[in-house]
XYZ file of C-alpha atoms in Angstrom:
740
model
C -14.493 89.594 119.307
C -16.378 89.619 116.109
C -13.246 90.113 113.964
C -11.610 87.013 115.689
C -14.511 84.743 115.405
C -14.322 81.720 113.116
C -15.656 82.080 109.405
C -18.560 79.655 110.163
C -19.602 81.411 113.020
C -19.576 84.666 111.239
C -21.771 83.154 108.654
C -24.215 81.818 111.216
C -24.455 85.159 112.655
C -25.361 86.632 109.391
C -27.887 84.099 108.861
C -29.493 84.605 112.078
C -29.594 88.269 111.282
C -31.101 87.566 108.068
C -34.006 85.724 109.605
C -35.439 87.880 112.293
C -38.040 86.394 114.498
C -36.228 83.190 116.004
C -32.893 81.695 117.056
C -30.467 80.538 114.392
C -31.042 76.731 114.497
C -34.811 77.155 114.087
C -34.261 79.200 110.982
C -31.979 76.663 108.851
C -33.774 73.152 108.895
C -34.039 72.902 104.812
C -30.564 72.448 103.833
C -29.873 68.582 104.221
C -33.221 67.792 102.243
C -32.283 69.846 99.365
C -29.026 67.841 99.025
C -30.773 64.535 99.154
C -33.195 65.553 96.490
C -30.407 66.662 94.084
C -28.585 63.116 94.606
C -31.647 61.296 93.656
C -32.358 63.271 90.495
C -28.752 62.847 89.554
C -29.060 59.047 90.079
C -32.289 58.866 88.004
C -30.795 60.662 85.168
C -27.687 58.347 85.132
C -30.047 55.227 85.063
C -32.193 56.639 82.293
C -29.116 57.502 80.161
C -27.791 53.874 80.733
C -30.968 52.336 79.779
C -31.596 54.400 76.519
C -27.930 54.000 75.334
C -27.578 50.206 75.872
C -29.505 49.039 72.828
C -27.464 51.088 70.203
C -24.332 50.137 71.973
C -25.161 46.284 71.612
C -26.258 46.631 67.875
C -23.156 48.576 67.022
C -20.756 45.977 68.825
C -22.775 43.135 67.189
C -21.984 44.583 63.722
C -18.413 45.168 64.540
C -18.154 41.520 65.770
C -19.765 40.142 62.699
C -17.253 41.959 60.470
C -14.277 40.902 62.563
C -15.336 37.264 62.340
C -15.863 37.578 58.588
C -12.357 39.022 58.237
C -10.828 36.267 60.281
C -12.380 33.753 58.049
C -14.378 32.141 61.035
C -17.928 32.800 59.811
C -19.138 29.583 61.971
C -19.105 31.766 64.895
C -21.578 34.403 66.219
C -21.343 36.926 68.980
C -24.274 38.078 71.392
C -23.892 41.148 73.449
C -25.302 41.963 76.840
C -24.078 45.483 77.090
C -20.492 45.459 76.350
C -20.135 41.841 77.566
C -19.930 39.244 74.585
C -21.164 35.720 74.613
C -19.456 33.629 71.700
C -21.537 30.863 70.207
C -21.064 28.257 67.278
C -19.607 24.919 66.518
C -15.824 24.959 65.594
C -13.882 22.780 63.513
C -10.688 23.096 65.599
C -9.649 24.362 69.101
C -7.223 26.694 67.237
C -10.209 28.304 65.551
C -12.023 28.868 68.894
C -8.983 30.528 70.376
C -8.685 32.663 67.276
C -12.317 33.877 67.509
C -11.955 34.588 71.253
C -8.814 36.729 70.748
C -10.474 38.588 67.855
C -13.375 39.593 69.999
C -11.332 40.371 73.094
C -9.190 42.692 71.061
C -12.073 44.491 69.770
C -12.670 48.094 70.927
C -15.600 48.537 73.312
C -15.816 44.791 74.396
C -15.463 44.348 78.169
C -15.654 40.559 78.580
C -15.945 37.692 76.270
C -17.778 34.324 77.481
C -16.874 31.406 75.363
C -20.001 29.226 74.656
C -18.683 27.622 71.467
C -18.564 23.912 71.096
C -16.234 21.620 69.094
C -17.938 19.734 66.138
C -17.564 15.966 66.196
C -14.778 14.525 64.084
C -15.584 12.049 61.453
C -13.154 9.540 59.783
C -13.515 8.951 56.995
C -14.957 12.231 56.116
C -17.560 11.331 53.422
C -19.787 13.217 51.069
C -22.054 11.708 48.280
C -24.307 12.928 45.477
C -26.707 10.777 43.490
C -28.179 12.113 40.320
C -31.361 10.754 38.808
C -32.316 12.740 35.701
C -32.811 16.228 37.056
C -32.771 15.415 40.755
C -29.715 15.412 42.916
C -29.769 13.786 46.433
C -27.101 14.701 48.865
C -25.710 12.927 51.917
C -22.654 12.909 54.128
C -20.585 15.673 56.089
C -19.756 19.257 55.410
C -17.410 21.258 57.482
C -19.400 24.421 57.740
C -22.650 26.125 57.009
C -20.760 28.238 54.348
C -19.660 25.164 52.630
C -23.282 23.624 52.709
C -24.625 27.069 51.241
C -22.006 26.920 48.300
C -22.858 23.196 47.728
C -26.523 23.790 47.655
C -26.015 26.732 45.354
C -23.823 24.805 42.946
C -26.740 22.257 42.456
C -29.316 24.772 41.893
C -27.311 26.901 39.522
C -26.984 23.586 37.295
C -30.797 23.476 36.983
C -31.305 20.485 39.000
C -33.643 19.849 41.935
C -31.965 19.273 45.183
C -32.997 16.836 47.937
C -31.146 15.599 51.096
C -29.446 18.934 52.014
C -31.134 18.372 55.611
C -29.063 15.157 55.820
C -25.560 16.877 55.459
C -24.046 17.054 58.805
C -21.421 19.535 59.948
C -18.380 17.729 61.279
C -14.577 17.926 61.574
C -12.231 15.949 59.438
C -12.583 17.424 56.124
C -9.634 17.145 53.738
C -7.172 20.233 53.671
C -8.104 23.060 51.496
C -11.454 24.207 49.986
C -13.896 21.368 50.678
C -16.826 23.181 49.072
C -14.622 23.698 45.912
C -13.853 19.894 45.796
C -17.624 19.095 45.964
C -18.343 21.697 43.272
C -15.847 20.167 40.973
C -17.246 16.689 41.608
C -20.813 17.989 41.063
C -19.694 19.583 37.693
C -18.776 16.160 36.417
C -21.785 14.660 37.717
C -23.926 17.023 36.080
C -22.658 15.879 32.664
C -24.137 12.413 33.126
C -27.983 11.752 32.856
C -27.658 9.759 36.139
C -24.833 8.757 38.391
C -23.186 9.060 41.836
C -20.131 10.924 43.171
C -18.422 10.021 46.483
C -15.718 12.000 48.243
C -14.096 10.062 51.060
C -11.253 12.053 52.640
C -10.631 13.833 49.347
C -10.692 10.496 47.379
C -13.114 10.908 44.460
C -15.088 7.895 43.068
C -17.491 8.716 40.110
C -19.897 6.288 38.411
C -22.718 6.365 35.890
C -23.171 6.133 32.219
C -22.253 8.985 29.680
C -24.900 10.244 27.218
C -22.422 10.191 24.356
C -18.825 9.445 23.436
C -17.705 13.136 23.540
C -19.018 13.515 27.038
C -17.320 10.278 28.117
C -14.046 11.356 26.810
C -14.286 14.650 28.308
C -15.237 13.412 31.805
C -12.511 10.840 31.833
C -9.861 13.392 30.602
C -11.025 15.847 33.465
C -10.894 13.543 36.365
C -7.775 11.739 35.142
C -5.953 14.939 34.630
C -4.805 17.660 37.385
C -7.295 17.559 40.179
C -8.159 20.386 42.642
C -5.821 20.606 45.745
C -6.705 17.921 48.246
C -8.458 15.557 45.676
C -7.363 12.258 44.294
C -9.039 9.929 41.931
C -10.083 6.671 43.753
C -12.455 5.162 41.302
C -13.629 5.958 37.742
C -16.705 3.851 36.977
C -18.408 5.976 34.261
C -19.502 3.624 31.631
C -19.365 4.717 27.946
C -22.573 5.046 26.219
C -24.360 1.964 24.685
C -23.496 1.836 21.055
C -26.312 0.415 19.167
C -25.545 -1.070 16.810
C -22.213 -2.098 18.082
C -20.036 -1.563 15.116
C -16.441 -2.394 14.515
C -14.909 -2.012 11.260
C -11.460 -2.670 9.731
C -10.631 -1.392 6.201
C -7.540 -2.378 4.222
C -6.087 -0.086 1.741
C -2.788 -1.768 0.596
C -0.287 -1.636 3.403
C -2.533 0.284 5.710
C -5.243 -0.793 7.971
C -7.776 1.472 9.436
C -9.823 0.429 12.522
C -12.859 2.394 13.456
C -16.108 1.887 15.515
C -16.229 0.524 19.169
C -14.407 -2.027 21.312
C -15.673 -3.261 24.488
C -12.613 -2.730 26.737
C -9.049 -1.700 26.462
C -8.026 -5.404 26.998
C -10.257 -6.341 24.016
C -8.562 -3.747 21.928
C -5.093 -5.194 22.567
C -6.232 -8.804 21.755
C -8.016 -7.542 18.504
C -4.620 -5.834 17.634
C -2.604 -8.989 18.231
C -4.902 -11.023 15.948
C -4.835 -8.557 13.189
C -0.800 -8.374 13.440
C -0.613 -12.173 13.176
C -2.802 -12.357 10.022
C -1.558 -9.233 8.329
C 2.167 -8.902 9.305
C 3.993 -5.711 8.061
C 0.721 -3.702 7.861
C 0.753 -0.234 9.562
C -2.310 0.090 11.731
C -4.255 3.202 12.442
C -6.589 2.532 15.378
C -9.509 4.996 15.775
C -11.712 2.693 17.725
C -13.538 3.955 20.997
C -14.666 2.270 24.079
C -18.353 1.564 24.268
C -20.962 -0.895 25.912
C -23.235 -2.922 23.878
C -20.996 -5.672 22.301
C -21.705 -9.379 22.441
C -19.691 -11.336 24.858
C -16.074 -10.299 24.488
C -14.908 -13.954 23.667
C -17.339 -14.162 20.708
C -16.424 -10.630 19.631
C -12.732 -11.490 19.465
C -13.560 -14.601 17.408
C -15.391 -12.494 14.966
C -12.286 -10.052 14.827
C -10.176 -13.092 14.114
C -12.502 -14.193 11.306
C -12.371 -10.746 9.938
C -8.550 -10.713 9.844
C -8.583 -13.966 7.669
C -10.956 -12.132 5.218
C -8.450 -9.113 5.163
C -5.678 -11.315 4.376
C -7.342 -12.356 1.136
C -7.632 -8.863 -0.571
C -5.651 -5.664 -0.396
C -8.783 -3.594 -0.877
C -11.502 -4.750 1.583
C -13.467 -3.724 4.416
C -14.984 -5.863 7.090
C -17.718 -4.497 9.566
C -18.942 -6.256 12.439
C -22.419 -4.830 13.605
C -23.770 -6.368 16.621
C -23.902 -10.124 15.755
C -23.742 -9.496 11.852
C -20.702 -9.281 9.472
C -20.618 -7.256 6.352
C -17.829 -7.399 3.730
C -17.255 -5.041 0.932
C -14.420 -4.090 -1.499
C -12.856 -5.603 -4.607
C -11.217 -9.047 -5.223
C -7.965 -8.734 -7.073
C -8.660 -11.925 -8.821
C -11.290 -14.496 -9.394
C -9.524 -16.861 -7.090
C -9.544 -14.268 -4.306
C -13.075 -13.716 -4.905
C -14.112 -17.388 -4.777
C -11.947 -17.617 -1.539
C -13.875 -14.800 0.022
C -17.140 -16.312 -1.151
C -16.167 -19.597 0.412
C -15.151 -18.005 3.853
C -18.438 -16.198 4.016
C -20.347 -19.420 4.437
C -18.541 -20.287 7.672
C -19.047 -17.312 9.935
C -17.837 -17.585 13.664
C -20.203 -18.687 16.466
C -22.876 -16.201 17.200
C -22.511 -14.302 14.015
C -23.796 -14.246 10.539
C -22.816 -12.660 7.348
C -25.543 -10.434 6.229
C -23.764 -8.461 3.485
C -21.245 -9.758 0.924
C -20.479 -6.703 -1.360
C -17.122 -7.720 -2.699
C -16.747 -6.639 -6.251
C -15.912 -9.385 -8.796
C -14.086 -8.641 -12.107
C -15.012 -5.349 -13.751
C -17.548 -4.941 -16.665
C -17.228 -1.978 -19.048
C -19.625 -0.605 -19.766
C -21.772 -1.689 -16.841
C -25.037 -2.094 -18.481
C -28.321 -3.639 -17.259
C -32.008 -3.730 -18.334
C -35.516 -4.475 -17.083
C -38.187 -5.480 -19.771
C -41.904 -6.153 -19.238
C -43.549 -8.211 -21.977
C -46.919 -9.971 -22.328
C -44.972 -13.103 -20.891
C -43.525 -11.423 -17.788
C -40.494 -9.545 -16.574
C -36.886 -10.227 -17.744
C -33.717 -8.962 -15.996
C -30.544 -8.789 -18.042
C -26.996 -7.245 -18.083
C -24.895 -6.983 -14.932
C -25.557 -6.633 -11.381
C -23.004 -5.342 -8.768
C -23.571 -7.902 -6.064
C -25.466 -10.931 -4.810
C -27.082 -8.638 -2.341
C -28.151 -6.220 -5.034
C -29.596 -9.193 -7.121
C -31.477 -10.369 -4.178
C -32.909 -6.906 -3.554
C -33.730 -6.428 -7.010
C -35.679 -9.671 -7.508
C -37.583 -9.064 -4.365
C -38.485 -5.571 -5.634
C -39.617 -7.107 -8.984
C -41.685 -9.851 -7.354
C -43.295 -7.509 -5.110
C -44.128 -5.000 -7.818
C -45.303 -7.920 -10.047
C -47.026 -10.433 -7.900
C -47.762 -13.660 -9.885
C -45.996 -12.550 -12.938
C -43.099 -14.957 -14.114
C -39.590 -13.313 -13.580
C -36.544 -14.445 -15.662
C -33.205 -13.531 -14.255
C -30.418 -13.307 -16.900
C -28.137 -11.010 -14.818
C -24.428 -11.722 -14.245
C -22.306 -10.584 -11.383
C -19.669 -7.880 -12.351
C -17.972 -4.860 -10.982
C -17.333 -1.423 -12.523
C -20.969 -0.177 -11.885
C -22.031 3.007 -9.964
C -21.865 3.170 -6.253
C -24.039 0.571 -4.454
C -26.493 3.237 -3.103
C -26.833 4.768 -6.566
C -27.280 1.473 -8.249
C -29.912 0.451 -5.661
C -31.788 3.690 -5.836
C -31.687 3.371 -9.659
C -32.939 -0.171 -9.548
C -35.654 0.525 -7.255
C -36.780 3.628 -9.175
C -36.708 1.521 -12.373
C -38.829 -1.220 -10.877
C -41.378 1.368 -9.694
C -41.701 2.881 -13.246
C -41.611 -0.537 -15.055
C -44.695 -1.320 -12.852
C -46.478 1.726 -14.565
C -46.117 0.379 -18.004
C -48.382 -2.007 -19.950
C -45.367 -3.000 -21.999
C -42.008 -1.531 -22.051
C -38.128 -1.384 -21.257
C -35.830 0.308 -19.019
C -32.265 0.264 -20.337
C -29.549 1.380 -17.910
C -25.912 2.294 -18.355
C -24.530 2.608 -14.814
C -27.033 4.827 -12.948
C -28.458 6.546 -16.238
C -31.865 5.117 -17.196
C -33.800 5.397 -20.475
C -37.515 4.455 -20.344
C -39.644 3.549 -23.234
C -43.126 1.840 -23.587
C -46.788 2.437 -23.084
C -48.244 3.510 -19.766
C -50.712 1.224 -17.975
C -53.380 3.883 -17.786
C -53.688 7.584 -17.404
C -53.056 7.749 -13.596
C -49.844 5.545 -13.997
C -48.674 7.991 -16.806
C -49.178 10.908 -14.517
C -47.436 9.109 -11.617
C -44.524 8.380 -13.960
C -44.345 11.933 -15.119
C -44.146 13.083 -11.447
C -41.681 10.579 -10.632
C -39.221 11.748 -13.269
C -39.257 15.161 -11.508
C -37.997 13.440 -8.290
C -35.334 11.087 -9.726
C -33.072 9.788 -6.704
C -29.795 11.498 -6.061
C -26.940 9.977 -8.074
C -29.399 8.667 -10.837
C -30.489 10.171 -14.056
C -33.375 9.244 -16.049
C -35.264 10.163 -19.332
C -38.825 8.908 -20.456
C -39.469 10.731 -23.855
C -40.249 7.267 -25.419
C -42.992 6.597 -22.874
C -46.377 6.982 -24.432
C -49.584 7.424 -22.443
C -52.180 4.916 -22.716
C -53.972 4.602 -26.072
C -57.746 5.689 -25.569
C -60.434 4.472 -27.964
C -62.824 6.101 -28.716
C -60.881 9.385 -27.774
C -63.495 11.431 -25.789
C -63.201 15.061 -24.350
C -66.097 16.720 -22.840
C -66.885 20.006 -21.019
C -70.342 20.387 -19.274
C -71.525 24.025 -18.265
C -74.256 24.472 -15.718
C -75.106 26.485 -12.700
C -72.323 25.011 -10.655
C -69.668 25.951 -13.102
C -67.534 23.980 -15.663
C -66.870 20.178 -15.404
C -64.034 18.920 -17.731
C -63.750 15.144 -18.297
C -62.247 12.773 -20.727
C -58.673 12.928 -22.070
C -56.068 15.270 -23.581
C -52.989 13.963 -25.385
C -50.299 16.089 -23.418
C -49.793 18.691 -20.871
C -49.143 21.381 -23.425
C -52.596 20.833 -24.905
C -54.131 20.423 -21.399
C -52.719 24.009 -20.621
C -54.106 25.448 -23.799
C -57.605 23.885 -22.904
C -57.580 25.309 -19.316
C -56.409 28.641 -20.717
C -59.529 28.807 -23.048
C -61.784 28.167 -20.069
C -60.074 31.148 -18.319
C -60.421 33.740 -21.065
C -63.642 32.423 -22.836
C -65.797 32.022 -19.788
C -66.700 34.230 -16.886
C -64.423 33.116 -14.052
C -66.641 30.144 -13.423
C -65.524 27.212 -11.161
C -63.684 24.602 -12.972
C -63.841 20.849 -11.924
C -61.207 19.222 -13.990
C -61.424 15.354 -13.916
C -59.749 15.040 -17.364
C -56.727 12.695 -17.783
C -53.803 12.238 -20.175
C -54.388 9.681 -22.861
C -52.778 8.768 -26.230
C -54.624 8.193 -29.523
C -55.888 11.703 -29.967
C -56.961 12.357 -33.568
C -54.719 14.826 -35.432
C -56.087 18.476 -35.132
C -57.753 17.733 -31.661
C -56.644 21.010 -30.097
C -57.951 23.317 -32.725
C -61.258 21.336 -32.857
C -61.660 21.376 -29.007
C -60.991 25.277 -28.854
C -63.429 25.865 -31.583
C -66.074 24.002 -29.614
C -65.380 25.831 -26.466
C -65.494 29.134 -27.959
C -69.210 28.294 -29.003
C -70.003 26.757 -25.650
C -69.085 30.142 -23.991
C -72.073 31.580 -25.777
C -74.844 29.261 -24.348
C -76.448 29.663 -20.944
C -75.891 25.977 -20.071
C -74.883 22.965 -22.332
C -72.294 20.446 -23.119
C -69.457 20.027 -25.504
C -68.509 16.497 -26.494
C -65.722 15.575 -28.775
C -65.615 11.687 -29.588
C -62.610 10.928 -31.946
C -63.616 13.506 -34.816
C -67.302 13.861 -33.991
C -68.064 17.173 -32.077
C -71.536 17.605 -30.566
C -72.773 20.743 -28.815
C -75.937 20.810 -27.063
C -77.577 23.656 -24.670
C -79.526 26.733 -24.567
C -78.484 29.866 -26.608
C -79.129 33.268 -24.852
C -81.031 34.691 -27.905
C -82.670 33.320 -31.083
C -80.194 34.416 -33.716
C -77.223 33.204 -31.513
C -78.190 29.639 -31.980
C -77.762 30.060 -35.784
C -74.593 31.959 -35.369
C -73.053 29.253 -33.102
C -73.867 26.444 -35.595
C -72.624 28.436 -38.574
C -69.435 29.484 -36.730
C -68.781 25.977 -35.573
C -68.915 24.382 -38.844
C -66.919 27.113 -40.432
C -64.090 26.682 -37.661
C -63.864 22.804 -37.876
C -61.449 21.199 -40.393
C -61.933 17.825 -41.939
C -62.045 14.975 -40.686
C -64.042 16.787 -37.855
C -67.774 17.239 -38.140
C -70.204 19.077 -35.908
C -73.573 18.304 -34.633
C -75.619 20.961 -32.721
C -78.717 20.504 -30.578
C -79.515 24.151 -29.361
C -82.664 25.712 -28.077
C -83.252 29.301 -26.878
C -83.025 29.972 -23.225
C -86.286 31.348 -21.698
C -85.979 34.985 -20.888
C -85.416 36.129 -17.314
C -87.848 37.986 -15.196
C -88.175 41.654 -15.740
C -86.218 43.920 -13.294
C -85.809 47.788 -12.630
C -82.827 49.748 -13.716
C -81.122 49.429 -10.524
C -80.993 45.823 -10.322
C -80.266 45.710 -13.939
C -77.188 47.893 -13.351
C -76.138 45.287 -10.639
C -76.492 42.345 -12.963
C -74.492 44.128 -15.682
C -71.845 45.240 -13.220
C -71.534 41.463 -12.127
C -70.941 40.368 -15.655
C -68.381 43.055 -16.375
C -66.630 42.122 -13.065
C -66.108 38.675 -14.459
C -65.243 39.477 -17.913
C -63.986 42.012 -20.307
C -64.911 42.931 -23.699
C -61.922 42.486 -25.970
C -61.029 44.090 -29.311
C -58.306 43.673 -31.867
C -55.174 45.623 -30.982
C -55.631 49.336 -31.876
C -59.049 48.635 -33.363
C -62.705 48.836 -32.686
C -63.207 45.317 -33.966
C -64.706 43.027 -31.332
C -62.574 39.974 -30.558
C -64.736 36.770 -30.996
C -63.622 35.561 -27.461
C -66.008 38.204 -26.088
C -69.158 36.825 -27.922
C -70.107 34.897 -24.882
C -70.020 37.921 -22.763
C -71.902 40.148 -25.148
C -74.607 37.507 -25.422
C -75.140 37.465 -21.551
C -75.128 41.385 -21.699
C -78.091 41.274 -24.250
C -79.934 38.694 -22.136
C -79.582 40.914 -19.047
C -80.563 44.210 -20.871
C -83.819 42.477 -22.277
C -84.922 41.953 -18.632
C -85.000 45.828 -18.090
C -86.718 47.022 -21.339
C -87.453 50.682 -19.944
C -84.029 51.327 -18.952
C -81.622 53.416 -20.918
C -77.945 52.446 -21.229
C -74.911 54.485 -21.669
C -71.996 52.710 -23.285
C -68.796 54.361 -22.522
C -65.337 53.493 -24.010
C -61.969 54.056 -22.157
C -58.317 53.627 -23.302
C -55.004 53.101 -21.654
C -53.390 56.346 -22.461
C -50.590 54.884 -24.632
C -50.341 57.199 -27.859
C -51.723 60.614 -28.551
C -54.751 61.949 -26.732
C -56.751 62.574 -29.892
C -56.101 58.999 -31.210
C -57.271 57.500 -27.796
C -60.367 59.667 -27.854
C -61.275 58.607 -31.242
C -60.611 54.810 -30.303
C -62.686 54.989 -27.316
C -65.654 56.414 -29.160
C -65.266 53.865 -31.906
C -65.318 50.974 -29.416
C -68.274 52.187 -27.725
C -70.049 52.614 -31.011
C -69.081 48.970 -32.018
C -70.449 47.637 -28.677
C -73.672 49.609 -29.189
C -73.932 48.302 -32.870
C -73.630 44.678 -31.697
C -76.418 45.333 -29.043
C -78.699 46.762 -31.584
C -78.080 44.108 -33.887
C -78.860 41.591 -31.132
C -82.263 43.105 -30.641
C -81.777 46.060 -28.139
C -83.649 49.196 -29.216
C -81.309 51.879 -30.605
C -83.137 54.700 -28.778
C -82.232 52.895 -25.399
C -78.525 53.391 -26.134
C -76.069 56.156 -25.893
C -72.451 56.205 -26.473
C -69.456 58.110 -25.232
C -65.622 58.087 -25.440
C -63.495 59.217 -22.548
C -60.083 58.258 -24.093
C -57.491 57.923 -21.301
C -58.920 60.495 -19.176
C -60.580 58.264 -16.491
C -57.881 55.600 -15.652
C -58.845 53.079 -12.823
C -55.095 51.759 -12.657
C -51.571 52.982 -13.324
C -50.368 52.718 -16.894
C -46.725 51.678 -15.873
C -47.746 47.899 -16.069
C -49.298 45.795 -18.579
C -51.983 44.598 -15.953
C -52.789 48.332 -15.204
C -53.105 49.179 -18.830
C -55.402 46.307 -19.479
C -57.815 47.411 -16.684
C -57.944 50.833 -18.391
C -58.897 49.522 -21.698
C -62.569 48.753 -20.894
C -66.188 49.418 -21.710
C -68.399 50.680 -19.047
C -72.069 50.342 -19.004
C -74.466 52.871 -17.125
C -77.994 51.767 -16.752
C -80.627 54.344 -15.787
C -84.410 54.231 -15.657
C -86.107 55.595 -18.856
C -89.284 55.302 -20.875
C -89.955 52.105 -22.463
C -90.508 51.652 -26.186
C-alpha cells in the first residue's frame, strides 16, 4: 500500500517519522507563519525601493522636460512632476502653443500622465509698448508677450548704460505683432538711446519716435535709419524727432558768378522750398547748390522768409557777394563790381526787413594798390590815415583808439577801399598796432597791408618791455618790426648794485638786453652765487662806455664785504667795507685805472672788522663753503691768477685770519689735458701762485704748504668741458698747528 499511496501522503508519513514523539498534525504548525513573514518583508522592501527612487526620477524627468520645452521654443511653460505624473503650468500666448506643449510632454519617455494647468494670456488690442528716456533713465510701460521678451528688453536697456524703471509695469499679454517682438523693441530702444531724451511707442508694430537730437549728425542718422528698411513686423507711424537747436540760427547764400551756394539751416522743408522759389525769381538762370540742413531756433518762418527775399535782392546787385542771416541779424560781405553797385548795396542795407537788422556790411569798394594805412601819436593827439577795408573795420578801429587814448583828440583821415589783407588779419593788425601805439610817448605805425613798422619813443621802461614782449607774439597773418622804437630817455642815467647779507640788489637802468645780459653774467662769475634781486629796467640815454664802466665797478664791488656801486651818468661811486687793509687801496687804484674818460670814480671804503677766532675744523668748513661757491681762475695754461678771482681770494684771507694757529695746504689740480709732466708743473705753479697771494695779503708763510697733483685726482670726467672745469681747481686743507 505504501507504493500506491499519493505523493503527499508519503511526504507526510516521512514528516511524521522524522518527528518522533507525537502525531503528524501536531509536529507541523509553523509553515503558514513563515510564508506570511516572507510576504511582509518583500512588501516592505518594495515600498522602501519606491520611496528612495522617486526623488531622482522626478528630478530627471524635470530636467528632460525643461530641455524639451526649450527645444520647442515654448519657454513660457514649466512642468512639475509627482512621480512620473506631470503637471503643466504657465500662461500661453495661443491655444496652439498649449497643445504643442502637452504633446511634447506626453511623448516624452518616462511620463505616465500630463495634467494641463496652463492658462491663456489675455489678449490686448492694440498691443502697445512705450519707453521714455530722460537723461540716463529709461522708464518702460505696456505689454510684452513673454518673460523671455521681458528679459531681453531689460538687458538691452542695461547694456546701453542706462538706469531702468517700470519693468514691473510691463504686463504679459497676447496680441503682439508677428515676428520677434523683443527684436522690434531692441531696434526702437537703440534709436531712443541716441537721443538725450525722448520717447518711443510701438502700437501693433507701428513705431512712433519723438525727442530732440543732440546734433545734426545724430538727427540725420536716426532719420535715415527709421525711414529706411525696418525689422519684420515694424512700420513707421510717426517721426517726431526734432533737429538740434542751432544757436545762432545761420543761413547763408554765397554768389560766385553763375553759381549760388546755400549753407546753414532752414526751419522746415516747406520753408526750404519757399526760399528756393524766392531766389530763383530774383536770380534767374543761376545754378543752385543747396547744402542747408533742418534745425530749430529760427525766428518765425514768415519773418525768416522775408529776410531771405531781402537777401535775394542784395545778391542780384553783385556777382561776388555773400549774405548771411544769423538769428535776427544780417551780414553782407563780398566785392561790388562798380561804385554804382556799391552805392546800391549801401542804400539797401539801410532798409532791412521787419525783425532784422544789418550788423555787418563788409562789401569791398574799389581797390587800393598799395593798401597803406598809418597811426600816428603826436603831442596834439592821434591821427588815422590811409585806407580802411570797411565801415565796420573803421568803427572798430576808432573804438579801439578811443578806448586806448581816453580824452585824447582823434582825427580820422582814412578812406574806404578794397585790396587790403583779409578782414581778420587787418583787424588783428589794427588792434595790435593800437596796443603798441599806446606804449609810445610819441611815434608812428606805418602799415602796408598787414605788415607794420613801428617807430618812436616808449612811454616808460615797463611800456618798452611790454612792447618788446608783444613783438614776440604778433598775431597770425601779421608781421611787425620795431627796430626804430627807442626806450624812454632817462636823465640822470642811474645804475646801482647793493651788496649785503641778503645778497645783491640791482636797480636803475640799462640801455638794451645785450648789456643787461652782460651785467647779469658779471654778477654770476664775479660774486659767490649770491641771491640776485633784479629790479632794474631798460632805459635810453646811457652815456657812451656805460657797460665797460659798470663792469669795472662790479669787479671791485666783488672785493668788499658789503657795499654799493652807483653809476650816475659818468660819475661812479663805490662805498663799502674792504676785507683787508691793503685791499681798499688796491680797489681804488684798480678802479681809477680801469675807467676811461669821461667816467670818474669816487670811493668811500673802510676796512671790515675781523671776524671772531675759530679752530681749524670750523676754519676748514668756512673755507670749503667759499670754494663751493666760487672758483679761483687762472689765465689759460698759466699760473697767473685771473682778476675775477680777487673777491674770492680776499674772502679766503679774511677767513684764514680767523684761525691764526692753523696750517694750510694749498693743492693744485689740472684737467689731464696735455702731457702729465706739464700738468704736474702747472698744478704746482698755480698752488704756489695762490700761496704767494696769501702771503702778500698777510698770511704767515710758515703756515702755508703747497703741492701739485697734476691730473691724478679728478673729481669729474674729462670728456666734457664742464667736467674739465671742475678738475681745474685749488683745494685747501686746514689743520691745527702752532701759532706764530
